PDB file of C-alpha atoms in Angstrom:
ATOM      1  CA  LYS A   5       9.255  36.786  10.659  1.00  0.00           C
ATOM      2  CA  ALA A   6       9.924  34.038   8.187  1.00  0.00           C
ATOM      3  CA  GLY A   7       8.341  30.699   9.044  1.00  0.00           C
ATOM      4  CA  VAL A   8       9.986  27.355   9.557  1.00  0.00           C
ATOM      5  CA  THR A   9      11.788  26.282   6.396  1.00  0.00           C
ATOM      6  CA  GLN A  10      12.442  22.655   5.553  1.00  0.00           C
ATOM      7  CA  THR A  11      14.473  21.423   2.656  1.00  0.00           C
ATOM      8  CA  PRO A  12      14.158  19.579   0.442  1.00  0.00           C
ATOM      9  CA  ARG A  13      10.413  19.391  -0.096  1.00  0.00           C
ATOM     10  CA  TYR A  14      10.549  16.013  -1.805  1.00  0.00           C
ATOM     11  CA  LEU A  15      13.169  13.325  -1.765  1.00  0.00           C
ATOM     12  CA  ILE A  16      13.392   9.910  -3.435  1.00  0.00           C
ATOM     13  CA  LYS A  17      15.909   7.419  -2.210  1.00  0.00           C
ATOM     14  CA  THR A  18      16.548   3.697  -2.524  1.00  0.00           C
ATOM     15  CA  ARG A  19      16.886   1.184   0.243  1.00  0.00           C
ATOM     16  CA  GLY A  20      20.231   1.214   1.992  1.00  0.00           C
ATOM     17  CA  GLN A  21      21.020   4.867   1.208  1.00  0.00           C
ATOM     18  CA  GLN A  22      21.177   7.588   3.751  1.00  0.00           C
ATOM     19  CA  VAL A  23      19.473  10.959   3.757  1.00  0.00           C
ATOM     20  CA  THR A  24      19.868  14.299   5.474  1.00  0.00           C
ATOM     21  CA  LEU A  25      16.965  16.674   5.984  1.00  0.00           C
ATOM     22  CA  SER A  26      17.325  20.324   7.012  1.00  0.00           C
ATOM     23  CA  CYS A  27      15.226  22.648   9.085  1.00  0.00           C
ATOM     24  CA  SER A  28      15.599  26.368   9.773  1.00  0.00           C
ATOM     25  CA  PRO A  29      13.462  27.493  12.646  1.00  0.00           C
ATOM     26  CA  ILE A  30      11.807  30.800  13.195  1.00  0.00           C
ATOM     27  CA  SER A  31      14.306  33.399  14.203  1.00  0.00           C
ATOM     28  CA  GLY A  32      14.738  33.401  18.033  1.00  0.00           C
ATOM     29  CA  HIS A  33      13.354  29.912  18.545  1.00  0.00           C
ATOM     30  CA  ARG A  34      15.842  27.677  20.269  1.00  0.00           C
ATOM     31  CA  SER A  35      13.762  24.494  20.303  1.00  0.00           C
ATOM     32  CA  VAL A  36      13.450  22.325  17.239  1.00  0.00           C
ATOM     33  CA  SER A  37      11.477  19.068  17.179  1.00  0.00           C
ATOM     34  CA  TRP A  38      11.151  16.466  14.488  1.00  0.00           C
ATOM     35  CA  TYR A  39       8.140  14.297  13.792  1.00  0.00           C
ATOM     36  CA  GLN A  40       7.554  11.405  11.384  1.00  0.00           C
ATOM     37  CA  GLN A  41       4.078  11.199   9.885  1.00  0.00           C
ATOM     38  CA  THR A  42       2.724   8.116   8.162  1.00  0.00           C
ATOM     39  CA  PRO A  43      -0.842   7.099   7.343  1.00  0.00           C
ATOM     40  CA  GLY A  44      -0.616   4.080   9.575  1.00  0.00           C
ATOM     41  CA  GLN A  45       1.180   5.464  12.651  1.00  0.00           C
ATOM     42  CA  GLY A  46       0.162   9.092  12.593  1.00  0.00           C
ATOM     43  CA  LEU A  47       2.540  11.685  14.010  1.00  0.00           C
ATOM     44  CA  GLN A  48       5.400  10.129  15.866  1.00  0.00           C
ATOM     45  CA  PHE A  49       7.951  12.151  17.811  1.00  0.00           C
ATOM     46  CA  LEU A  50      11.524  11.645  16.752  1.00  0.00           C
ATOM     47  CA  PHE A  51      13.593  14.054  18.863  1.00  0.00           C
ATOM     48  CA  GLU A  52      13.898  17.526  20.163  1.00  0.00           C
ATOM     49  CA  TYR A  53      16.885  19.801  20.309  1.00  0.00           C
ATOM     50  CA  PHE A  54      17.339  22.853  22.484  1.00  0.00           C
ATOM     51  CA  SER A  55      20.468  25.024  22.345  1.00  0.00           C
ATOM     52  CA  GLU A  56      22.426  22.357  20.430  1.00  0.00           C
ATOM     53  CA  THR A  57      21.553  19.606  22.939  1.00  0.00           C
ATOM     54  CA  GLN A  58      19.205  16.701  22.352  1.00  0.00           C
ATOM     55  CA  ARG A  59      16.619  17.053  25.099  1.00  0.00           C
ATOM     56  CA  ASN A  60      14.134  14.356  24.231  1.00  0.00           C
ATOM     57  CA  LYS A  61      14.180  11.302  21.996  1.00  0.00           C
ATOM     58  CA  GLY A  62      11.291   9.179  20.754  1.00  0.00           C
ATOM     59  CA  ASN A  63      11.216   5.482  20.212  1.00  0.00           C
ATOM     60  CA  PHE A  64      13.024   5.204  16.961  1.00  0.00           C
ATOM     61  CA  PRO A  65      16.085   3.063  16.057  1.00  0.00           C
ATOM     62  CA  GLY A  66      19.612   4.482  16.097  1.00  0.00           C
ATOM     63  CA  ARG A  67      19.498   4.861  12.343  1.00  0.00           C
ATOM     64  CA  PHE A  68      17.641   8.116  13.030  1.00  0.00           C
ATOM     65  CA  SER A  69      19.842  10.837  14.351  1.00  0.00           C
ATOM     66  CA  GLY A  70      19.929  14.616  14.442  1.00  0.00           C
ATOM     67  CA  ARG A  71      21.858  17.604  15.471  1.00  0.00           C
ATOM     68  CA  GLN A  72      21.412  21.325  16.026  1.00  0.00           C
ATOM     69  CA  PHE A  73      23.804  24.079  15.180  1.00  0.00           C
ATOM     70  CA  SER A  74      24.639  27.214  17.106  1.00  0.00           C
ATOM     71  CA  ASN A  75      22.198  29.230  14.903  1.00  0.00           C
ATOM     72  CA  SER A  76      19.426  26.810  15.917  1.00  0.00           C
ATOM     73  CA  ARG A  77      19.203  25.209  12.475  1.00  0.00           C
ATOM     74  CA  SER A  78      18.778  21.498  12.701  1.00  0.00           C
ATOM     75  CA  GLU A  79      19.390  18.486  10.532  1.00  0.00           C
ATOM     76  CA  MET A  80      18.153  14.929  10.847  1.00  0.00           C
ATOM     77  CA  ASN A  81      19.816  11.954   9.239  1.00  0.00           C
ATOM     78  CA  VAL A  82      18.489   8.543   8.430  1.00  0.00           C
ATOM     79  CA  SER A  83      21.033   5.917   7.593  1.00  0.00           C
ATOM     80  CA  THR A  84      20.481   2.558   5.852  1.00  0.00           C
ATOM     81  CA  LEU A  85      17.060   3.510   4.598  1.00  0.00           C
ATOM     82  CA  GLU A  86      14.242   1.012   4.729  1.00  0.00           C
ATOM     83  CA  LEU A  87      10.955   0.978   2.794  1.00  0.00           C
ATOM     84  CA  GLY A  88       9.119   1.706   6.023  1.00  0.00           C
ATOM     85  CA  ASP A  89      10.967   5.035   6.396  1.00  0.00           C
ATOM     86  CA  SER A  90       8.825   6.472   3.640  1.00  0.00           C
ATOM     87  CA  ALA A  91       6.950   9.324   5.371  1.00  0.00           C
ATOM     88  CA  LEU A  92       6.388  12.993   5.711  1.00  0.00           C
ATOM     89  CA  TYR A  93       9.076  14.364   8.063  1.00  0.00           C
ATOM     90  CA  LEU A  94       7.974  17.475   9.875  1.00  0.00           C
ATOM     91  CA  CYS A  95      10.123  19.963  11.775  1.00  0.00           C
ATOM     92  CA  ALA A  96       8.680  22.321  14.307  1.00  0.00           C
ATOM     93  CA  SER A  97      10.204  25.144  16.230  1.00  0.00           C
ATOM     94  CA  SER A  98       9.039  26.652  19.506  1.00  0.00           C
ATOM     95  CA  PRO A  99       9.846  29.635  21.661  1.00  0.00           C
ATOM     96  CA  LYS A 100      10.153  27.267  24.580  1.00  0.00           C
ATOM     97  CA  SER A 101      12.580  28.433  27.210  1.00  0.00           C
ATOM     98  CA  TRP A 102      13.976  27.853  30.664  1.00  0.00           C
ATOM     99  CA  PRO A 103      13.795  29.015  33.545  1.00  0.00           C
ATOM    100  CA  GLY A 104      10.212  28.809  34.686  1.00  0.00           C
ATOM    101  CA  GLY A 105       9.893  25.154  33.938  1.00  0.00           C
ATOM    102  CA  TRP A 106       9.490  23.435  30.687  1.00  0.00           C
ATOM    103  CA  THR A 107       6.110  23.823  29.081  1.00  0.00           C
ATOM    104  CA  ASN A 108       5.162  22.886  25.602  1.00  0.00           C
ATOM    105  CA  GLU A 109       3.628  25.906  24.077  1.00  0.00           C
ATOM    106  CA  LYS A 110       2.490  26.087  20.480  1.00  0.00           C
ATOM    107  CA  LEU A 111       4.653  24.583  17.759  1.00  0.00           C
ATOM    108  CA  PHE A 112       5.327  26.220  14.456  1.00  0.00           C
ATOM    109  CA  PHE A 113       5.630  23.617  11.725  1.00  0.00           C
ATOM    110  CA  GLY A 114       7.403  23.623   8.427  1.00  0.00           C
ATOM    111  CA  SER A 115       5.780  22.203   5.315  1.00  0.00           C
ATOM    112  CA  GLY A 116       7.709  18.973   5.688  1.00  0.00           C
ATOM    113  CA  THR A 117       9.930  16.782   3.586  1.00  0.00           C
ATOM    114  CA  GLN A 118       8.174  13.953   1.791  1.00  0.00           C
ATOM    115  CA  LEU A 119      10.626  11.065   1.717  1.00  0.00           C
ATOM    116  CA  SER A 120       9.959   8.119  -0.553  1.00  0.00           C
ATOM    117  CA  VAL A 121      12.145   5.055  -0.250  1.00  0.00           C
ATOM    118  CA  LEU A 122      12.082   2.709  -3.256  1.00  0.00           C
TER     119      LEU A 122
ATOM    120  CA  SER B  19       0.989   5.888  25.822  1.00  0.00           C
ATOM    121  CA  GLN B  20      -0.079   9.509  26.242  1.00  0.00           C
ATOM    122  CA  GLN B  21      -1.291   9.714  22.624  1.00  0.00           C
ATOM    123  CA  GLY B  22      -4.701  11.035  22.189  1.00  0.00           C
ATOM    124  CA  GLU B  23      -7.484   9.543  20.170  1.00  0.00           C
ATOM    125  CA  GLU B  24      -9.747  11.660  18.018  1.00  0.00           C
ATOM    126  CA  ASP B  25     -13.312  10.810  17.249  1.00  0.00           C
ATOM    127  CA  PRO B  26     -14.678  10.509  14.670  1.00  0.00           C
ATOM    128  CA  GLN B  27     -11.899   9.480  12.287  1.00  0.00           C
ATOM    129  CA  ALA B  28     -13.672  11.171   9.449  1.00  0.00           C
ATOM    130  CA  LEU B  29     -16.509  13.669   9.227  1.00  0.00           C
ATOM    131  CA  SER B  30     -18.342  15.014   6.205  1.00  0.00           C
ATOM    132  CA  ILE B  31     -20.734  18.001   6.485  1.00  0.00           C
ATOM    133  CA  GLN B  32     -22.388  20.599   4.357  1.00  0.00           C
ATOM    134  CA  GLU B  33     -21.018  24.139   4.191  1.00  0.00           C
ATOM    135  CA  GLY B  34     -22.687  26.249   6.894  1.00  0.00           C
ATOM    136  CA  GLU B  35     -23.103  23.391   9.324  1.00  0.00           C
ATOM    137  CA  ASN B  36     -21.205  23.001  12.594  1.00  0.00           C
ATOM    138  CA  ALA B  37     -18.455  20.398  13.002  1.00  0.00           C
ATOM    139  CA  THR B  38     -17.628  18.769  16.284  1.00  0.00           C
ATOM    140  CA  MET B  39     -14.656  16.530  16.911  1.00  0.00           C
ATOM    141  CA  ASN B  40     -13.485  14.953  20.132  1.00  0.00           C
ATOM    142  CA  CYS B  41     -10.193  14.043  21.653  1.00  0.00           C
ATOM    143  CA  SER B  42      -9.485  11.693  24.552  1.00  0.00           C
ATOM    144  CA  TYR B  43      -6.166  11.235  26.331  1.00  0.00           C
ATOM    145  CA  LYS B  44      -4.752   9.099  29.088  1.00  0.00           C
ATOM    146  CA  THR B  45      -2.675  11.059  31.637  1.00  0.00           C
ATOM    147  CA  SER B  46      -2.874  14.405  33.365  1.00  0.00           C
ATOM    148  CA  ILE B  47      -1.837  17.356  31.235  1.00  0.00           C
ATOM    149  CA  ASN B  48      -0.600  20.913  31.383  1.00  0.00           C
ATOM    150  CA  ASN B  49      -2.366  21.986  28.285  1.00  0.00           C
ATOM    151  CA  LEU B  50      -4.052  20.603  25.204  1.00  0.00           C
ATOM    152  CA  GLN B  51      -3.713  22.078  21.721  1.00  0.00           C
ATOM    153  CA  TRP B  52      -5.542  21.698  18.434  1.00  0.00           C
ATOM    154  CA  TYR B  53      -3.819  21.794  15.103  1.00  0.00           C
ATOM    155  CA  ARG B  54      -5.049  21.727  11.460  1.00  0.00           C
ATOM    156  CA  GLN B  55      -3.246  20.095   8.591  1.00  0.00           C
ATOM    157  CA  ASN B  56      -4.041  20.622   4.975  1.00  0.00           C
ATOM    158  CA  SER B  57      -3.256  17.664   2.780  1.00  0.00           C
ATOM    159  CA  GLY B  58       0.462  16.833   2.785  1.00  0.00           C
ATOM    160  CA  ARG B  59       1.489  20.036   4.471  1.00  0.00           C
ATOM    161  CA  GLY B  60       2.655  21.124   7.910  1.00  0.00           C
ATOM    162  CA  LEU B  61       0.429  21.538  10.859  1.00  0.00           C
ATOM    163  CA  VAL B  62      -0.991  24.917  11.865  1.00  0.00           C
ATOM    164  CA  HIS B  63      -1.694  25.712  15.472  1.00  0.00           C
ATOM    165  CA  LEU B  64      -5.329  26.688  16.153  1.00  0.00           C
ATOM    166  CA  ILE B  65      -5.879  27.013  19.868  1.00  0.00           C
ATOM    167  CA  LEU B  66      -4.362  26.090  23.232  1.00  0.00           C
ATOM    168  CA  ILE B  67      -6.376  25.406  26.374  1.00  0.00           C
ATOM    169  CA  ARG B  68      -4.733  25.033  29.735  1.00  0.00           C
ATOM    170  CA  SER B  69      -5.652  22.421  32.326  1.00  0.00           C
ATOM    171  CA  ASN B  70      -7.337  25.006  34.551  1.00  0.00           C
ATOM    172  CA  GLU B  71      -9.555  26.254  31.758  1.00  0.00           C
ATOM    173  CA  ARG B  72     -12.846  24.687  30.727  1.00  0.00           C
ATOM    174  CA  GLU B  73     -13.690  26.535  27.527  1.00  0.00           C
ATOM    175  CA  LYS B  74     -11.918  28.778  25.063  1.00  0.00           C
ATOM    176  CA  HIS B  75     -13.033  30.601  21.923  1.00  0.00           C
ATOM    177  CA  SER B  76     -11.140  31.833  18.900  1.00  0.00           C
ATOM    178  CA  GLY B  77     -13.207  33.209  16.034  1.00  0.00           C
ATOM    179  CA  ARG B  78     -15.416  30.309  14.776  1.00  0.00           C
ATOM    180  CA  LEU B  79     -13.599  27.829  17.008  1.00  0.00           C
ATOM    181  CA  ARG B  80     -14.764  26.724  20.437  1.00  0.00           C
ATOM    182  CA  VAL B  81     -12.707  24.282  22.503  1.00  0.00           C
ATOM    183  CA  THR B  82     -13.833  22.625  25.741  1.00  0.00           C
ATOM    184  CA  LEU B  83     -11.701  20.610  28.161  1.00  0.00           C
ATOM    185  CA  ASP B  84     -12.964  18.149  30.781  1.00  0.00           C
ATOM    186  CA  THR B  85      -9.979  17.045  32.791  1.00  0.00           C
ATOM    187  CA  SER B  86     -12.049  14.662  34.883  1.00  0.00           C
ATOM    188  CA  LYS B  87     -13.023  12.777  31.770  1.00  0.00           C
ATOM    189  CA  LYS B  88      -9.671  13.387  30.079  1.00  0.00           C
ATOM    190  CA  SER B  89     -11.376  14.674  26.978  1.00  0.00           C
ATOM    191  CA  SER B  90     -11.649  17.754  24.808  1.00  0.00           C
ATOM    192  CA  SER B  91     -13.845  18.814  21.948  1.00  0.00           C
ATOM    193  CA  LEU B  92     -13.357  21.217  19.068  1.00  0.00           C
ATOM    194  CA  LEU B  93     -16.372  22.890  17.571  1.00  0.00           C
ATOM    195  CA  ILE B  94     -16.129  24.695  14.238  1.00  0.00           C
ATOM    196  CA  THR B  95     -19.212  26.834  13.635  1.00  0.00           C
ATOM    197  CA  ALA B  96     -20.599  27.879  10.234  1.00  0.00           C
ATOM    198  CA  SER B  97     -18.097  25.670   8.404  1.00  0.00           C
ATOM    199  CA  ARG B  98     -16.618  26.668   5.059  1.00  0.00           C
ATOM    200  CA  ALA B  99     -15.094  24.612   2.257  1.00  0.00           C
ATOM    201  CA  ALA B 100     -11.719  26.015   3.298  1.00  0.00           C
ATOM    202  CA  ASP B 101     -12.043  24.274   6.637  1.00  0.00           C
ATOM    203  CA  THR B 102     -11.580  20.936   4.853  1.00  0.00           C
ATOM    204  CA  ALA B 103      -8.494  19.480   6.485  1.00  0.00           C
ATOM    205  CA  SER B 104      -7.309  17.030   9.152  1.00  0.00           C
ATOM    206  CA  TYR B 105      -7.536  18.163  12.777  1.00  0.00           C
ATOM    207  CA  PHE B 106      -5.280  16.903  15.506  1.00  0.00           C
ATOM    208  CA  CYS B 107      -5.261  17.309  19.240  1.00  0.00           C
ATOM    209  CA  ALA B 108      -1.946  17.405  21.031  1.00  0.00           C
ATOM    210  CA  THR B 109      -1.296  17.056  24.756  1.00  0.00           C
ATOM    211  CA  ASP B 110       1.469  18.460  26.915  1.00  0.00           C
ATOM    212  CA  ALA B 111       2.034  16.129  29.904  1.00  0.00           C
ATOM    213  CA  GLY B 112       4.997  17.967  31.336  1.00  0.00           C
ATOM    214  CA  ALA B 113       8.679  18.120  30.398  1.00  0.00           C
ATOM    215  CA  ASN B 114       8.317  15.880  27.392  1.00  0.00           C
ATOM    216  CA  ASN B 115       7.196  16.605  23.867  1.00  0.00           C
ATOM    217  CA  LEU B 116       3.722  17.137  22.655  1.00  0.00           C
ATOM    218  CA  PHE B 117       1.852  13.927  21.887  1.00  0.00           C
ATOM    219  CA  PHE B 118      -0.441  14.070  18.903  1.00  0.00           C
ATOM    220  CA  GLY B 119      -3.702  12.229  18.441  1.00  0.00           C
ATOM    221  CA  THR B 120      -4.703  10.214  15.433  1.00  0.00           C
ATOM    222  CA  GLY B 121      -6.645  13.034  13.755  1.00  0.00           C
ATOM    223  CA  THR B 122     -10.099  13.675  12.371  1.00  0.00           C
ATOM    224  CA  ARG B 123     -10.432  14.151   8.617  1.00  0.00           C
ATOM    225  CA  LEU B 124     -13.043  16.855   8.010  1.00  0.00           C
ATOM    226  CA  THR B 125     -14.635  17.357   4.618  1.00  0.00           C
ATOM    227  CA  VAL B 126     -16.886  20.360   4.066  1.00  0.00           C
ATOM    228  CA  ILE B 127     -19.065  20.087   0.994  1.00  0.00           C
ATOM    229  CA  PRO B 128     -19.809  23.347  -0.767  1.00  0.00           C
TER     230      PRO B 128
END
């Protein structure tokens, strides 16, 4: 199976612009999570989508949004970029499913999108 | 916060030596996972240990879990230069997402 694919790999934007990042999960995975990684804050959870519905959301401002399509591909959008948004954005998919109760089994990560805001 | 804390923050050892890193967390968990991250890349899952397990092995990796102390350790035996990476623990506390620790930066000197 192909792994998790994130595009683009690198992105340079200026303050005030908006950006859209894309993630294609492993085939058959319905859960897609997004994380922001910075040297100072480590890995911070942004949100999780499951079957096109946002299931969980981290503590980020409304400028950060996402969506998931019927084929499980996901996009995240950051509007009105700030310098502090410079980070590695990681997408991860999971074979998580319901019923049986939600459990967080292993995540499969993409290589990330390195966003630099100038 | 559920976020785990890894200790030490950085570790430098000679090739062939063992490396031990620790993770502490704050609330009860369903499972605890360890991931490796090579510089600037995505994380790779190494091993998962459930709350009712005390020890688990996978190749050169040994993970222990002490739920009474809310801590886990990852031991890498006979380390290699290719083991140089950052290692993160991640906890599953229920219906929410995984919470990642702060990471241990391991350098294995050839």
